[in-house]
């Protein structure tokens, strides 16, 4: 990033190249105490209330896929970024960049998905904007959503609160969204009954916060579980040890991943969260997740260790252990 | 919009087709008490504070133009939408959709413009996201910004507060941004020393609110002064009468508009506001605007009348009067 160079798809993949772009280009220019470089929401105080604020752009292709559409993603993704910051979502915005010639009926269908997802998540789409670009200068439709939420008094989360011995939970099966979208493109000679998991997580996060002992939460979208936990390990200066056998992955997803040579740990999720909780809280946290249909497949998948600092390790069924690195390159462009 | 049909550039132009899209497609799906369909910011309460929230997408071409870049627009446009809602801007977000192959150095330049504009406006860019699309599926760079502000206690603005006899003020010359961008494209055989007026208006709006008697404010971007005042006339059920001789237009802008057959009343501004104020407050409001370099060319350009309801009229130097309609079609696509 030291001058010259062209943007590549990997810069948008959520892995190492994205982090590089943020740390070498955006942070030096835009760095300020509020900017949460790769976290989920920025937090700031207004008249004694703590607000959370976040944005995400969506360029998923195809725009409609089994289990949802770009409209669902734009709502749920922003709701989830607020939720894992401990916030209660209040209001969303949606900015549309539409390609000339896009069917009005498809735009209406996306708007309906957006509206239904917002209603399900209990938030209002309060602000919007539409720009149109010439045919050939877009790809149907891009949506950028932003969201505002309020963090209840007493809630504090962050990598600095994570301690060795803490447990790592996931709220359900991994990789469903990414593999469903990949297969929906239809350019692989592979069929499987896969559906995106796109869903709002604010109910699960509220339930976890009620249990207490929550240190850190994240929704593992682009780059998957592996990338999110690598960021945690790095930011906390600790290690995360996962148990391979404990990781919930649907058989259809595991099968498709194996055929394509993709590791489900790097595949995007759009309706799952990772929570790091104190060892004492872990059983109650697991029960709270499982009590919600969105968390029915929740599992304790690992623990935090003091060493080796900054790394994520995967313990295999045979007793071995390997390092799980951050995502490098972009095996699945435009997955969200 | 009753089924079928394709999106056209006019749907993004901010005029009649845009209003149609919002009213016939987005509102029926997304309608809720918070959604401010064509206003500048949504307003909602959090723990007793009134927040303003807004978003805009930017697809301007070229990305860099005399007087600014897409980075300046993304900051100033969102700051201005908050400001004309009476809010003090607090935090912004920026979502980037970058085309594969876009030069890293250009992206850095945009980020620097974004940062400098945010510093000038006294706000933080608190949240960001970057997505990359394949070469040929974008046009360099699109940015969607959103912003959160807080509305001081006692501030209330809206078309419902406008009364016959109120004065209409503009904070400076009209049409500078749109004509500067149009000429910067270089595909017209026309040269003139034009610069975008992109600038943050929160200082001007705060000064007006200090004076008092402010009923309604708007920053006339896409669709220009004519479209913004048509929306006001329609929403208030009143008429707006403009005096042609009072409208401030730079000679270079007027000349370029005449050659191209474009009416400067429809051309986008990115650093100007319209304010409707009580007749008693008008002189002090004008003085307050002119006291700021950004309002040096401010003028009282017309007044509100009871009839003919919903129309904007332009009184000419010869004593005649013509109806100024909303923007139809899009003479200047991708101006912001």
XYZ file of C-alpha atoms in Angstrom:
672
model
C 0.000 0.000 0.000
C 3.062 2.259 -0.113
C 2.053 4.024 -3.313
C 1.162 2.678 -6.728
C -0.752 -0.544 -7.088
C -4.295 -1.361 -8.042
C -7.236 -2.482 -5.969
C -7.904 -6.224 -6.233
C -10.870 -8.347 -5.261
C -8.889 -9.512 -2.212
C -9.028 -5.968 -0.818
C -12.750 -6.485 -0.373
C -12.647 -10.024 0.949
C -12.432 -9.168 4.634
C -9.105 -10.938 5.190
C -5.482 -9.867 5.254
C -5.644 -7.550 2.240
C -8.680 -5.751 3.662
C -6.978 -5.289 7.009
C -3.921 -4.004 5.169
C -6.050 -1.496 3.244
C -7.656 -0.255 6.431
C -4.442 -0.063 8.429
C -2.176 1.367 5.732
C -4.567 3.624 3.837
C -7.777 4.511 5.670
C -6.483 4.735 9.236
C -3.572 7.075 8.483
C -5.995 9.442 6.742
C -9.134 9.033 8.798
C -7.738 7.861 12.127
C -9.683 9.265 15.059
C -10.661 7.983 18.478
C -14.120 6.957 17.268
C -13.104 4.958 14.236
C -13.388 1.260 14.951
C -11.186 -0.003 12.139
C -12.371 -3.570 11.703
C -14.807 -3.877 14.536
C -18.506 -3.877 14.084
C -19.723 -0.534 15.383
C -18.314 2.777 16.517
C -19.451 3.900 19.954
C -19.937 7.472 21.134
C -21.866 9.350 23.813
C -24.717 11.810 23.240
C -26.205 13.578 26.262
C -25.330 10.610 28.476
C -26.562 7.878 26.104
C -24.064 5.563 24.449
C -24.786 5.186 20.735
C -23.494 2.551 18.341
C -23.131 3.416 14.659
C -22.117 1.151 11.792
C -22.186 0.788 8.020
C -21.790 -1.982 5.450
C -21.957 -2.074 1.672
C -23.580 -5.043 -0.076
C -22.591 -6.185 -3.557
C -23.741 -9.807 -3.343
C -24.229 -11.667 -6.579
C -26.789 -13.036 -7.351
C -29.055 -10.418 -5.799
C -31.622 -13.110 -4.925
C -30.426 -16.442 -3.517
C -31.925 -19.329 -1.542
C -32.849 -17.997 1.882
C -32.782 -14.294 1.094
C -31.631 -11.376 -1.008
C -29.430 -8.319 -0.853
C -32.349 -6.650 0.964
C -32.227 -9.150 3.827
C -28.443 -8.876 4.052
C -28.505 -5.075 4.174
C -30.858 -5.125 7.157
C -29.569 -8.149 9.037
C -25.902 -7.319 8.496
C -26.304 -3.866 9.991
C -28.572 -5.073 12.795
C -25.960 -7.721 13.622
C -23.064 -5.272 13.664
C -25.019 -3.226 16.198
C -26.099 -6.298 18.173
C -22.602 -7.757 18.636
C -21.484 -4.340 19.909
C -24.056 -4.856 22.667
C -26.466 -2.318 21.200
C -30.208 -2.375 20.725
C -30.812 -1.415 17.063
C -32.919 1.745 16.627
C -32.891 2.865 12.995
C -31.363 1.917 9.663
C -30.615 3.736 6.442
C -30.264 2.321 2.936
C -28.439 3.918 -0.009
C -29.140 2.292 -3.385
C -26.831 2.458 -6.409
C -28.957 1.047 -9.227
C -27.792 0.243 -12.738
C -29.838 1.757 -15.539
C -32.116 -0.934 -16.994
C -32.613 -2.810 -13.729
C -36.174 -4.144 -13.568
C -38.486 -2.046 -11.414
C -40.195 -5.218 -10.217
C -36.899 -6.600 -8.915
C -36.229 -3.350 -7.091
C -39.684 -3.602 -5.537
C -38.930 -7.170 -4.436
C -35.685 -6.025 -2.788
C -37.541 -3.192 -1.051
C -40.086 -5.718 0.211
C -37.295 -7.949 1.548
C -35.708 -4.951 3.218
C -39.028 -4.020 4.804
C -39.791 -7.544 6.007
C -36.311 -7.985 7.457
C -36.573 -4.626 9.232
C -39.924 -5.570 10.693
C -38.549 -8.909 11.889
C -35.627 -7.107 13.529
C -37.901 -4.484 15.069
C -36.170 -1.511 13.458
C -37.273 1.233 11.081
C -35.632 2.035 7.774
C -35.577 5.744 8.509
C -33.497 7.215 5.692
C -32.800 6.291 2.101
C -31.258 7.496 -1.121
C -31.229 6.229 -4.698
C -28.660 6.947 -7.383
C -28.746 5.512 -10.885
C -25.619 4.786 -12.955
C -25.453 4.043 -16.665
C -25.878 0.509 -17.969
C -22.507 -1.230 -17.696
C -21.319 0.899 -14.759
C -22.851 -1.257 -12.048
C -24.216 -4.759 -11.600
C -27.924 -4.397 -11.054
C -27.976 -3.083 -7.542
C -25.623 -2.230 -4.696
C -26.939 -1.284 -1.265
C -25.091 0.407 1.565
C -26.874 0.325 4.884
C -25.989 2.122 8.075
C -27.497 1.752 11.502
C -27.804 3.477 14.841
C -28.343 1.671 18.124
C -28.181 2.403 21.819
C -25.948 0.464 24.208
C -27.631 -0.253 27.552
C -25.914 1.158 30.611
C -23.344 -1.236 32.082
C -22.649 -3.164 28.880
C -18.960 -3.284 28.040
C -17.395 -5.576 25.491
C -14.051 -5.773 23.774
C -10.909 -7.811 23.188
C -9.299 -6.112 26.196
C -11.778 -7.909 28.476
C -10.979 -11.388 27.166
C -9.020 -13.631 29.564
C -7.282 -17.004 29.256
C -9.778 -19.703 30.145
C -12.745 -17.896 28.589
C -14.945 -20.084 26.407
C -15.687 -19.531 22.719
C -19.278 -20.146 21.600
C -20.851 -20.066 18.174
C -24.606 -19.713 17.779
C -25.006 -22.300 15.026
C -23.716 -23.967 11.891
C -20.878 -22.364 9.940
C -20.587 -21.474 6.263
C -24.242 -21.689 5.236
C -24.475 -18.228 3.692
C -21.292 -18.302 1.660
C -21.862 -21.752 0.214
C -25.533 -21.056 -0.569
C -24.588 -17.928 -2.528
C -21.707 -19.638 -4.284
C -23.936 -22.474 -5.446
C -26.737 -20.074 -6.421
C -24.428 -18.593 -9.058
C -24.894 -21.804 -10.965
C -21.444 -21.794 -12.538
C -20.308 -24.782 -10.512
C -21.387 -28.248 -11.528
C -22.683 -28.864 -8.051
C -26.142 -29.026 -6.578
C -27.064 -29.077 -2.931
C -29.980 -27.905 -0.846
C -28.235 -24.952 0.800
C -29.833 -21.805 2.207
C -28.336 -18.579 3.463
C -28.583 -18.193 7.234
C -29.282 -14.433 6.988
C -31.070 -13.472 10.212
C -31.053 -10.752 12.881
C -29.015 -11.619 15.962
C -30.138 -8.906 18.397
C -32.365 -11.384 20.269
C -29.450 -13.765 20.830
C -27.088 -10.999 21.893
C -29.653 -9.589 24.332
C -30.133 -13.062 25.817
C -26.362 -13.471 26.248
C -26.034 -10.061 27.889
C -28.814 -11.052 30.309
C -26.811 -14.125 31.311
C -23.719 -11.984 31.959
C -20.024 -12.767 31.707
C -19.867 -11.852 28.000
C -16.463 -10.414 27.024
C -16.605 -10.041 23.258
C -18.995 -10.816 20.405
C -18.653 -10.765 16.641
C -20.721 -11.873 13.653
C -18.328 -13.803 11.407
C -19.254 -12.569 7.924
C -16.581 -12.119 5.204
C -13.529 -14.180 6.124
C -15.592 -16.421 8.378
C -14.907 -17.707 11.884
C -11.182 -18.074 11.231
C -10.651 -14.421 10.327
C -12.814 -13.051 13.146
C -10.971 -15.142 15.748
C -7.584 -14.213 14.300
C -8.500 -10.571 14.777
C -9.550 -11.308 18.340
C -6.322 -13.217 19.067
C -4.259 -10.395 17.647
C -6.183 -7.586 19.349
C -6.288 -9.377 22.720
C -2.693 -10.645 22.545
C -3.958 -14.135 23.409
C -4.498 -17.475 21.659
C -7.753 -19.155 20.676
C -7.888 -22.932 20.630
C -10.736 -24.501 18.674
C -11.864 -28.127 18.851
C -12.513 -29.344 15.327
C -15.043 -31.935 16.473
C -17.112 -29.271 18.247
C -17.529 -26.983 15.214
C -21.092 -27.221 13.872
C -21.102 -27.519 10.083
C -24.061 -28.819 8.086
C -23.304 -32.012 6.171
C -24.317 -30.376 2.862
C -21.994 -27.431 3.530
C -19.122 -29.674 4.582
C -19.638 -31.769 1.443
C -19.702 -28.784 -0.920
C -16.666 -27.270 0.793
C -14.731 -30.498 0.455
C -15.483 -30.811 -3.247
C -14.465 -27.200 -3.864
C -11.433 -27.246 -1.600
C -12.805 -24.474 0.614
C -12.441 -24.497 4.394
C -15.821 -23.716 6.041
C -13.949 -21.797 8.744
C -13.328 -19.057 6.147
C -16.815 -18.995 4.661
C -19.145 -16.071 5.396
C -22.061 -16.365 7.791
C -24.890 -13.840 7.934
C -26.890 -15.090 10.881
C -24.351 -16.453 13.337
C -22.408 -14.960 16.176
C -19.264 -15.807 18.081
C -19.280 -15.012 21.784
C -16.397 -15.219 24.213
C -17.732 -15.663 27.743
C -16.274 -16.342 31.174
C -15.884 -20.051 32.016
C -18.536 -19.782 34.746
C -21.074 -18.252 32.362
C -20.493 -20.668 29.499
C -23.154 -23.288 30.371
C -25.867 -20.661 30.925
C -24.794 -18.772 27.807
C -25.041 -21.955 25.747
C -28.484 -22.665 27.169
C -29.621 -19.110 26.421
C -28.515 -19.432 22.794
C -30.152 -22.831 22.370
C -33.425 -21.550 23.813
C -33.840 -19.406 20.668
C -34.573 -21.164 17.352
C -31.783 -19.070 15.775
C -29.347 -20.623 18.266
C -30.611 -24.213 18.218
C -27.255 -25.536 16.973
C -25.134 -23.378 19.288
C -21.979 -24.980 20.631
C -18.967 -24.315 22.811
C -16.214 -24.667 20.229
C -13.049 -23.700 22.048
C -11.306 -21.663 24.680
C -8.922 -18.755 25.044
C -5.313 -19.496 26.045
C -2.466 -17.224 27.074
C -0.092 -18.655 24.468
C 0.859 -18.659 21.607
C -0.159 -15.003 21.588
C -1.987 -13.819 18.473
C -2.683 -17.273 17.029
C -5.735 -19.443 16.434
C -5.164 -23.186 16.764
C -7.402 -26.032 15.697
C -7.244 -29.249 17.698
C -8.145 -32.230 15.546
C -9.900 -35.442 16.485
C -6.589 -37.294 16.247
C -5.049 -35.107 18.932
C -3.050 -32.949 16.537
C -3.169 -29.202 16.265
C -2.710 -26.782 13.384
C -2.557 -23.018 13.040
C -5.627 -21.392 11.493
C -4.457 -18.228 9.722
C -6.473 -15.222 8.535
C -8.104 -15.356 5.135
C -5.619 -14.635 2.347
C -6.927 -13.748 -1.129
C -10.597 -14.100 -1.922
C -11.911 -17.542 -2.772
C -15.501 -16.256 -2.737
C -15.791 -12.738 -4.160
C -19.002 -10.759 -3.675
C -20.507 -13.069 -1.120
C -22.207 -10.180 0.703
C -44.290 2.133 -11.294
C -47.286 -0.190 -11.462
C -45.279 -3.262 -12.412
C -42.886 -3.897 -15.257
C -40.581 -1.191 -16.489
C -36.895 -0.569 -16.144
C -34.947 1.865 -14.023
C -33.757 4.903 -15.988
C -31.218 7.584 -15.210
C -34.121 9.954 -14.460
C -35.030 7.797 -11.434
C -31.796 8.962 -9.853
C -31.984 12.609 -10.864
C -33.839 13.886 -7.820
C -36.827 15.191 -9.773
C -40.253 13.855 -10.624
C -39.155 10.322 -11.482
C -37.234 10.023 -8.200
C -40.227 11.228 -6.227
C -42.384 8.767 -8.123
C -39.986 5.926 -7.279
C -40.036 6.837 -3.606
C -43.785 7.344 -3.385
C -44.887 4.396 -5.508
C -42.246 1.815 -4.658
C -40.237 2.508 -1.510
C -42.916 4.098 0.670
C -45.533 1.364 0.195
C -42.924 -1.219 1.224
C -40.909 0.661 3.797
C -43.390 3.257 5.014
C -43.049 3.971 8.710
C -43.430 7.021 10.904
C -39.685 7.701 10.899
C -39.069 7.550 7.168
C -38.661 11.036 5.785
C -39.264 10.229 2.130
C -37.579 13.125 0.384
C -36.515 15.209 3.334
C -32.968 15.441 4.464
C -32.844 13.583 7.756
C -35.017 11.282 9.799
C -35.575 12.385 13.386
C -36.090 10.132 16.409
C -35.708 10.292 20.170
C -33.241 8.330 22.292
C -33.387 8.723 26.074
C -34.698 12.270 25.689
C -32.239 13.398 22.980
C -33.511 14.082 19.474
C -31.271 12.445 16.877
C -31.093 13.147 13.156
C -30.000 10.365 10.799
C -29.432 10.544 7.054
C -27.737 8.792 4.142
C -26.664 9.625 0.592
C -24.929 7.655 -2.135
C -22.358 9.365 -4.347
C -21.657 8.262 -7.918
C -20.235 11.529 -9.251
C -18.188 11.364 -12.421
C -15.399 12.415 -12.670
C -14.348 11.386 -9.171
C -12.052 14.436 -8.944
C -13.280 17.815 -10.239
C -12.377 21.485 -9.754
C -13.155 22.378 -6.159
C -13.368 18.888 -4.728
C -13.894 15.170 -5.157
C -16.341 12.420 -4.270
C -14.689 12.427 -0.826
C -15.658 16.051 -0.158
C -19.193 15.438 -1.426
C -19.688 12.372 0.775
C -18.803 14.353 3.888
C -20.355 17.719 3.062
C -23.529 16.248 1.593
C -24.249 14.261 4.728
C -23.215 17.099 7.060
C -25.562 19.389 5.133
C -28.510 17.001 5.289
C -28.071 16.952 9.065
C -27.530 20.717 9.269
C -30.673 21.702 7.359
C -32.654 19.425 9.677
C -31.430 21.695 12.468
C -28.968 19.119 13.793
C -25.403 19.411 14.978
C -23.453 16.685 13.103
C -21.794 14.117 15.377
C -20.452 11.214 13.346
C -20.323 9.967 9.770
C -19.888 6.594 8.108
C -18.572 5.810 4.648
C -19.200 2.645 2.619
C -16.954 2.225 -0.436
C -17.787 0.126 -3.491
C -14.511 0.030 -5.426
C -14.001 -1.381 -8.907
C -11.186 -3.900 -9.255
C -8.178 -2.174 -10.823
C -8.857 1.226 -9.273
C -5.528 2.895 -8.412
C -4.625 2.647 -4.734
C -3.162 6.155 -4.893
C -6.492 7.580 -6.084
C -8.280 5.800 -3.256
C -5.788 7.304 -0.834
C -6.460 10.756 -2.302
C -10.204 10.290 -1.821
C -9.640 9.142 1.760
C -7.522 12.261 2.364
C -10.299 14.476 0.948
C -12.824 12.696 3.139
C -10.615 13.235 6.179
C -9.954 16.896 5.440
C -13.640 17.607 4.809
C -14.588 15.832 8.040
C -12.055 17.857 9.981
C -13.360 21.085 8.447
C -16.900 20.109 9.409
C -15.833 19.094 12.910
C -17.116 15.516 12.651
C -15.499 12.093 12.887
C -15.702 9.406 10.254
C -16.549 6.732 12.779
C -17.448 3.693 10.669
C -16.466 2.412 7.268
C -16.661 -0.555 4.943
C -15.043 -1.468 1.636
C -16.318 -3.868 -0.978
C -14.600 -4.603 -4.282
C -16.463 -5.538 -7.486
C -14.963 -6.983 -10.650
C -13.580 -4.719 -13.352
C -16.499 -3.579 -15.511
C -19.060 -3.879 -12.708
C -18.536 -0.401 -11.281
C -17.022 2.899 -12.301
C -13.962 3.394 -10.158
C -15.552 4.237 -6.865
C -18.955 4.785 -5.314
C -19.331 6.055 -1.758
C -22.390 5.968 0.456
C -22.155 8.081 3.561
C -24.516 8.230 6.505
C -24.535 10.617 9.408
C -25.877 11.046 12.902
C -26.510 14.395 14.528
C -28.287 15.791 17.548
C -31.044 18.401 17.297
C -30.851 21.046 20.034
C -33.849 21.324 22.322
C -36.471 23.749 21.007
C -35.497 23.493 17.332
C -38.456 22.639 15.121
C -38.500 22.932 11.363
C -40.796 21.716 8.619
C -43.107 22.647 5.774
C -46.021 22.649 8.235
C -44.509 25.713 9.938
C -44.245 27.792 6.744
C -46.721 30.695 6.458
C -47.723 33.082 3.666
C -45.480 36.135 3.855
C -42.402 34.181 4.949
C -39.237 35.099 3.081
C -37.094 32.725 1.014
C -33.322 33.105 1.352
C -30.476 31.376 -0.437
C -26.982 31.382 1.027
C -25.141 32.086 -2.224
C -24.773 31.572 -5.957
C -26.715 28.793 -7.664
C -25.576 26.020 -9.976
C -21.829 26.131 -9.330
C -21.414 22.444 -8.458
C -23.414 20.973 -11.297
C -21.864 23.110 -13.997
C -18.327 22.594 -12.650
C -18.755 18.809 -12.759
C -20.399 18.872 -16.168
C -17.538 20.883 -17.642
C -14.933 18.739 -15.863
C -16.099 15.765 -17.940
C -14.466 17.443 -20.894
C -16.923 16.107 -23.453
C -18.406 19.541 -24.085
C -16.546 21.977 -26.269
C -16.754 24.572 -23.555
C -14.233 25.964 -21.139
C -14.922 28.150 -18.127
C -13.314 28.691 -14.763
C -15.947 26.920 -12.665
C -15.499 25.303 -9.265
C -17.786 23.134 -7.199
C -19.185 24.898 -4.149
C -18.935 21.756 -1.981
C -18.792 22.957 1.627
C -20.269 22.156 5.046
C -23.286 24.287 5.976
C -23.633 23.512 9.673
C -22.113 26.896 10.607
C -24.655 28.770 8.508
C -27.589 26.756 9.811
C -26.466 27.264 13.423
C -26.220 31.014 12.793
C -29.741 31.072 11.327
C -31.164 29.112 14.249
C -29.546 31.621 16.620
C -31.382 34.433 14.824
C -34.696 32.614 15.178
C -37.812 32.625 13.031
C -36.527 29.814 10.782
C -39.381 27.640 9.440
C -37.721 25.285 6.971
C -34.276 24.701 5.464
C -33.000 22.552 2.625
C -29.760 22.130 0.697
C -30.734 22.167 -2.973
C -28.606 19.374 -4.445
C -29.943 17.178 -7.295
C -32.805 18.972 -9.019
C -31.587 22.329 -7.737
C -33.512 25.209 -6.186
C -36.541 24.658 -8.402
C -37.111 21.072 -7.298
C -36.532 21.775 -3.596
C -39.001 24.675 -3.624
C -41.565 22.669 -5.582
C -41.404 20.026 -2.852
C -41.848 22.712 -0.224
C -44.812 24.274 -2.071
C -46.434 20.894 -2.437
C -45.792 19.740 1.144
C -46.882 23.075 2.658
C -49.877 23.546 0.351
C -48.642 27.059 -0.414
C -46.985 28.939 -3.276
C -43.430 30.234 -3.569
C -42.805 33.361 -5.616
C -39.217 33.968 -6.702
C -37.807 37.209 -8.096
C -35.602 36.385 -11.050
C -33.459 39.500 -10.579
C -32.690 38.542 -6.984
C -31.344 35.054 -7.747
C -27.553 34.997 -7.367
C -25.906 33.179 -10.289
C -22.249 33.548 -11.231
C -21.713 35.035 -14.678
C -19.636 32.007 -15.772
C -22.393 29.634 -14.635
C -25.115 31.685 -16.307
C -23.059 31.774 -19.517
C -22.408 28.019 -19.562
C -26.052 27.287 -18.745
C -27.232 29.511 -21.582
C -24.963 27.860 -24.126
C -26.093 24.381 -22.998
C -29.772 25.255 -22.647
C -29.816 24.362 -18.949
C -31.712 26.407 -16.367
C -29.466 27.106 -13.340
C -32.517 26.732 -11.098
C -32.351 22.975 -11.765
C -28.608 22.587 -11.352
C -27.188 20.881 -8.244
C -25.533 22.833 -5.461
C -23.351 21.188 -2.799
C -22.639 24.112 -0.498
C -25.778 26.234 -0.521
C -28.918 26.285 1.549
C -32.411 27.605 1.162
C -34.058 28.973 4.291
C -37.642 30.088 4.756
C -37.859 32.543 7.634
C -40.509 34.791 9.152
C -40.731 38.249 7.563
C -39.515 39.887 10.790
C -36.434 37.648 10.956
C -35.460 38.021 7.313
C -33.094 41.008 7.608
C -31.216 39.506 10.577
C -31.122 36.094 8.895
C -29.631 37.635 5.763
C -27.035 39.475 7.842
C -26.162 36.268 9.711
C -25.605 34.410 6.443
C -23.509 37.206 4.959
C -21.331 37.371 8.069
C -19.918 33.949 7.124
C -17.651 33.682 4.051
C -19.769 30.717 2.909
C -22.804 33.025 2.845
C -21.185 36.142 1.379
C -23.520 36.112 -1.651
C -26.675 35.306 0.331
C -29.864 36.944 -0.867
C -33.574 37.169 -0.179
C -34.922 35.681 -3.391
C -38.647 35.463 -2.854
C -41.577 34.974 -0.552
C -44.259 32.450 0.318
C -47.830 33.113 -0.858
C -51.112 31.411 -0.051
C -51.981 30.863 -3.729
C -51.646 29.189 -6.183
C -51.204 26.292 -3.782
C -48.390 23.867 -4.655
C -46.742 26.024 -7.295
C -43.453 27.887 -7.646
C -43.615 31.092 -9.688
C -40.799 33.159 -11.106
C -41.360 36.896 -11.455
C -39.262 38.306 -14.295
C -37.658 41.704 -14.656
C -40.304 42.653 -17.231
C -43.102 42.133 -14.712
C -44.189 38.779 -16.107
C -44.449 35.518 -14.187
C -43.965 31.895 -15.144
C -44.437 28.571 -13.400
C -41.225 26.792 -12.352
C -41.962 23.068 -12.379
C -40.041 20.194 -10.761
C -37.132 18.680 -12.627
C -38.287 16.227 -15.310
C -35.796 13.785 -16.789
C -32.113 14.114 -16.033
C -30.108 16.686 -17.980
C -27.063 16.108 -15.761
C -26.680 12.459 -14.747
C -24.228 11.492 -11.986
C -23.630 15.019 -10.779
C -23.251 13.859 -7.160
